[in-house]
């Protein structure tokens, strides 16, 4: 049994297990929030985003953290992203002064222009550490061009993140988003 597992009553088979915290399905919502992320229980979280669609063409869907109940919307997030498209174009991007973290970007409004992504979150409940993410997504952007991207981001200030907000940049969005905790030793 891994060190520390017995202390929490975990067997080796439990470690790394996904435990559903909450699933939300929204339609034409400006935002959704996960308000009970169980950051005191899980050091690693996993989020899936399925069938994301926007109301405004070429819109983005973003994420922000709440630190001890206060929404962090200042330009403090950092990210690095690699992107590739079916038309053969590839690129990369990065910033040390973003006001949010990308979930998907540049979605179109046609019926098949959907976005899907997953994200891992690290250290959200640890007030002595920075909060990190890794993400990967696939989508059809405007004019139905397939796009994939992966990257990472960080909220570079030691704090306790206890809520997560997901929102459309310009208007509203639809989709299903699930948040899980991952058991650790």
Tab-separated table of C-alpha atoms in Angstrom:
chain	number	residue	atom	x	y	z
A	1	UNK	CA	0.000	0.000	0.000
A	2	UNK	CA	1.465	3.422	-0.932
A	3	UNK	CA	2.793	5.558	1.870
A	4	UNK	CA	0.012	7.625	3.444
A	5	UNK	CA	-2.796	5.636	1.811
A	6	UNK	CA	-3.660	3.774	5.010
A	7	UNK	CA	-4.019	7.070	6.858
A	8	UNK	CA	-6.943	7.989	4.570
A	9	UNK	CA	-8.382	4.481	4.397
A	10	UNK	CA	-7.349	4.061	0.758
A	11	UNK	CA	-6.292	0.859	-0.856
A	12	UNK	CA	-3.826	0.805	-3.742
A	13	UNK	CA	-6.763	0.207	-6.114
A	14	UNK	CA	-8.351	3.520	-5.044
A	15	UNK	CA	-5.329	5.677	-5.855
A	16	UNK	CA	-5.673	7.637	-9.076
A	17	UNK	CA	-9.405	6.933	-9.198
A	18	UNK	CA	-11.637	9.646	-10.692
A	19	UNK	CA	-14.490	10.704	-8.447
A	20	UNK	CA	-17.232	12.838	-9.982
A	21	UNK	CA	-17.768	16.076	-8.099
A	22	UNK	CA	-20.392	17.621	-10.397
A	23	UNK	CA	-21.679	17.700	-13.987
A	24	UNK	CA	-23.397	20.781	-15.392
A	25	UNK	CA	-25.183	21.076	-18.722
A	26	UNK	CA	-25.961	24.621	-19.856
A	27	UNK	CA	-27.771	26.120	-22.810
A	28	UNK	CA	-27.258	29.761	-23.800
A	29	UNK	CA	-25.511	30.579	-20.515
A	30	UNK	CA	-23.110	33.468	-20.049
A	31	UNK	CA	-21.235	31.494	-17.367
A	32	UNK	CA	-21.309	28.490	-15.094
A	33	UNK	CA	-19.551	27.960	-11.785
A	34	UNK	CA	-18.340	25.007	-9.799
A	35	UNK	CA	-18.764	26.260	-6.234
A	36	UNK	CA	-17.924	23.102	-4.272
A	37	UNK	CA	-14.726	21.747	-5.856
A	38	UNK	CA	-13.637	19.873	-2.701
A	39	UNK	CA	-10.204	21.473	-2.804
A	40	UNK	CA	-9.625	20.334	0.781
A	41	UNK	CA	-9.921	16.697	-0.367
A	42	UNK	CA	-8.273	16.626	-3.812
A	43	UNK	CA	-4.859	17.960	-4.801
A	44	UNK	CA	-5.520	17.098	-8.469
A	45	UNK	CA	-8.772	17.798	-10.354
A	46	UNK	CA	-9.851	16.753	-13.854
A	47	UNK	CA	-12.439	18.542	-16.003
A	48	UNK	CA	-14.101	17.428	-19.245
A	49	UNK	CA	-15.897	19.841	-21.595
A	50	UNK	CA	-18.146	18.303	-24.260
A	51	UNK	CA	-20.109	19.758	-27.155
A	52	UNK	CA	-19.220	23.364	-26.393
A	53	UNK	CA	-20.893	25.797	-28.756
A	54	UNK	CA	-21.033	29.587	-28.811
A	55	UNK	CA	-23.718	32.025	-29.892
A	56	UNK	CA	-21.299	34.555	-31.432
A	57	UNK	CA	-19.069	33.422	-34.306
A	58	UNK	CA	-15.323	33.087	-33.517
A	59	UNK	CA	-15.961	33.306	-29.773
A	60	UNK	CA	-13.764	31.889	-27.014
A	61	UNK	CA	-14.628	30.068	-23.791
A	62	UNK	CA	-12.471	30.872	-20.787
A	63	UNK	CA	-11.938	29.889	-17.166
A	64	UNK	CA	-11.107	31.885	-14.034
A	65	UNK	CA	-10.356	30.833	-10.483
A	66	UNK	CA	-11.847	32.115	-7.255
A	67	UNK	CA	-9.228	32.612	-4.554
A	68	UNK	CA	-10.830	32.273	-1.126
A	69	UNK	CA	-14.173	33.248	-2.656
A	70	UNK	CA	-12.858	36.230	-4.673
A	71	UNK	CA	-12.894	35.985	-8.474
A	72	UNK	CA	-9.401	36.567	-9.913
A	73	UNK	CA	-9.970	38.591	-13.091
A	74	UNK	CA	-6.748	40.627	-13.186
A	75	UNK	CA	-4.120	40.009	-15.883
A	76	UNK	CA	-2.088	37.629	-13.721
A	77	UNK	CA	-2.548	34.249	-15.439
A	78	UNK	CA	0.253	32.874	-17.615
A	79	UNK	CA	-0.076	30.358	-20.456
A	80	UNK	CA	1.800	28.599	-23.241
A	81	UNK	CA	-0.054	26.877	-26.117
A	82	UNK	CA	0.775	24.825	-29.232
A	83	UNK	CA	-1.857	24.666	-31.987
A	84	UNK	CA	-2.309	22.782	-35.258
A	85	UNK	CA	-5.005	22.921	-37.945
A	86	UNK	CA	-6.154	20.497	-40.627
A	87	UNK	CA	-5.128	23.007	-43.318
A	88	UNK	CA	-1.488	22.404	-42.312
A	89	UNK	CA	-0.908	25.580	-40.344
A	90	UNK	CA	0.734	25.343	-36.934
A	91	UNK	CA	1.521	27.933	-34.318
A	92	UNK	CA	2.303	28.623	-30.730
A	93	UNK	CA	1.400	31.330	-28.305
A	94	UNK	CA	2.095	32.469	-24.829
A	95	UNK	CA	1.438	35.270	-22.411
A	96	UNK	CA	2.495	36.336	-18.944
A	97	UNK	CA	-0.467	38.685	-18.507
A	98	UNK	CA	-3.786	37.039	-19.332
A	99	UNK	CA	-6.997	37.741	-17.423
A	100	UNK	CA	-8.263	34.166	-17.908
A	101	UNK	CA	-7.324	30.653	-19.059
A	102	UNK	CA	-8.521	29.338	-22.426
A	103	UNK	CA	-10.811	26.305	-22.524
A	104	UNK	CA	-11.415	26.502	-26.318
A	105	UNK	CA	-11.108	29.417	-28.725
A	106	UNK	CA	-12.374	30.652	-32.057
A	107	UNK	CA	-15.481	28.461	-32.136
A	108	UNK	CA	-17.965	28.950	-34.926
A	109	UNK	CA	-21.754	28.982	-34.719
A	110	UNK	CA	-22.605	26.360	-37.339
A	111	UNK	CA	-24.266	23.216	-35.971
A	112	UNK	CA	-21.147	21.066	-36.275
A	113	UNK	CA	-18.627	23.653	-35.019
A	114	UNK	CA	-18.271	22.220	-31.528
A	115	UNK	CA	-15.379	22.255	-29.072
A	116	UNK	CA	-14.254	19.521	-26.688
A	117	UNK	CA	-11.482	19.704	-24.103
A	118	UNK	CA	-10.109	18.277	-20.921
A	119	UNK	CA	-8.027	19.928	-18.226
A	120	UNK	CA	-6.046	18.850	-15.198
A	121	UNK	CA	-5.750	21.227	-12.228
A	122	UNK	CA	-2.971	20.972	-9.656
A	123	UNK	CA	-2.648	22.420	-6.121
A	124	UNK	CA	-5.975	24.303	-6.106
A	125	UNK	CA	-6.492	23.794	-2.381
A	126	UNK	CA	-2.892	24.386	-1.277
A	127	UNK	CA	-2.496	27.962	-0.046
A	128	UNK	CA	1.303	27.622	-0.139
A	129	UNK	CA	1.511	26.709	-3.860
A	130	UNK	CA	0.663	28.128	-7.288
A	131	UNK	CA	-2.305	26.631	-9.180
A	132	UNK	CA	-1.340	24.958	-12.475
A	133	UNK	CA	-3.351	23.540	-15.392
A	134	UNK	CA	-2.662	21.363	-18.391
A	135	UNK	CA	-5.195	21.183	-21.210
A	136	UNK	CA	-5.881	19.636	-24.572
A	137	UNK	CA	-8.724	20.419	-26.951
A	138	UNK	CA	-10.160	19.613	-30.354
A	139	UNK	CA	-12.733	21.659	-32.198
A	140	UNK	CA	-14.088	22.909	-35.474
A	141	UNK	CA	-13.373	26.599	-35.691
A	142	UNK	CA	-15.177	29.084	-37.905
A	143	UNK	CA	-15.535	27.872	-41.509
A	144	UNK	CA	-15.398	24.308	-40.110
A	145	UNK	CA	-11.592	23.968	-40.014
A	146	UNK	CA	-10.468	21.234	-37.592
A	147	UNK	CA	-8.159	22.569	-34.882
A	148	UNK	CA	-6.278	20.938	-32.025
A	149	UNK	CA	-4.253	22.528	-29.279
A	150	UNK	CA	-2.549	21.702	-26.023
A	151	UNK	CA	-0.920	23.805	-23.391
A	152	UNK	CA	-0.483	24.749	-19.777
A	153	UNK	CA	-1.183	27.713	-17.577
A	154	UNK	CA	-0.555	28.939	-14.075
A	155	UNK	CA	-1.992	31.343	-11.553
A	156	UNK	CA	1.407	32.456	-10.193
A	157	UNK	CA	0.353	33.460	-6.722
A	158	UNK	CA	0.132	31.148	-3.739
A	159	UNK	CA	-3.528	30.948	-2.757
A	160	UNK	CA	-6.430	28.602	-2.073
A	161	UNK	CA	-8.617	28.217	-5.147
A	162	UNK	CA	-12.097	27.161	-4.021
A	163	UNK	CA	-14.325	27.837	-7.061
A	164	UNK	CA	-14.035	27.695	-10.859
A	165	UNK	CA	-15.918	29.941	-13.305
A	166	UNK	CA	-16.307	29.120	-17.033
A	167	UNK	CA	-17.663	31.753	-19.398
A	168	UNK	CA	-17.996	32.856	-23.013
A	169	UNK	CA	-15.900	35.864	-23.969
A	170	UNK	CA	-18.570	37.707	-25.938
A	171	UNK	CA	-22.009	36.234	-25.475
A	172	UNK	CA	-23.353	32.855	-24.330
A	173	UNK	CA	-22.388	29.206	-24.712
A	174	UNK	CA	-23.861	25.724	-24.419
A	175	UNK	CA	-22.326	22.410	-23.439
A	176	UNK	CA	-21.707	19.827	-20.734
A	177	UNK	CA	-18.851	20.206	-18.255
A	178	UNK	CA	-17.884	17.690	-15.572
A	179	UNK	CA	-15.445	18.181	-12.699
A	180	UNK	CA	-13.721	15.255	-10.980
A	181	UNK	CA	-11.328	14.819	-8.114
A	182	UNK	CA	-8.438	12.344	-8.354
A	183	UNK	CA	-7.589	10.270	-5.281
A	184	UNK	CA	-3.961	10.446	-4.187
A	185	UNK	CA	-1.825	8.934	-1.457
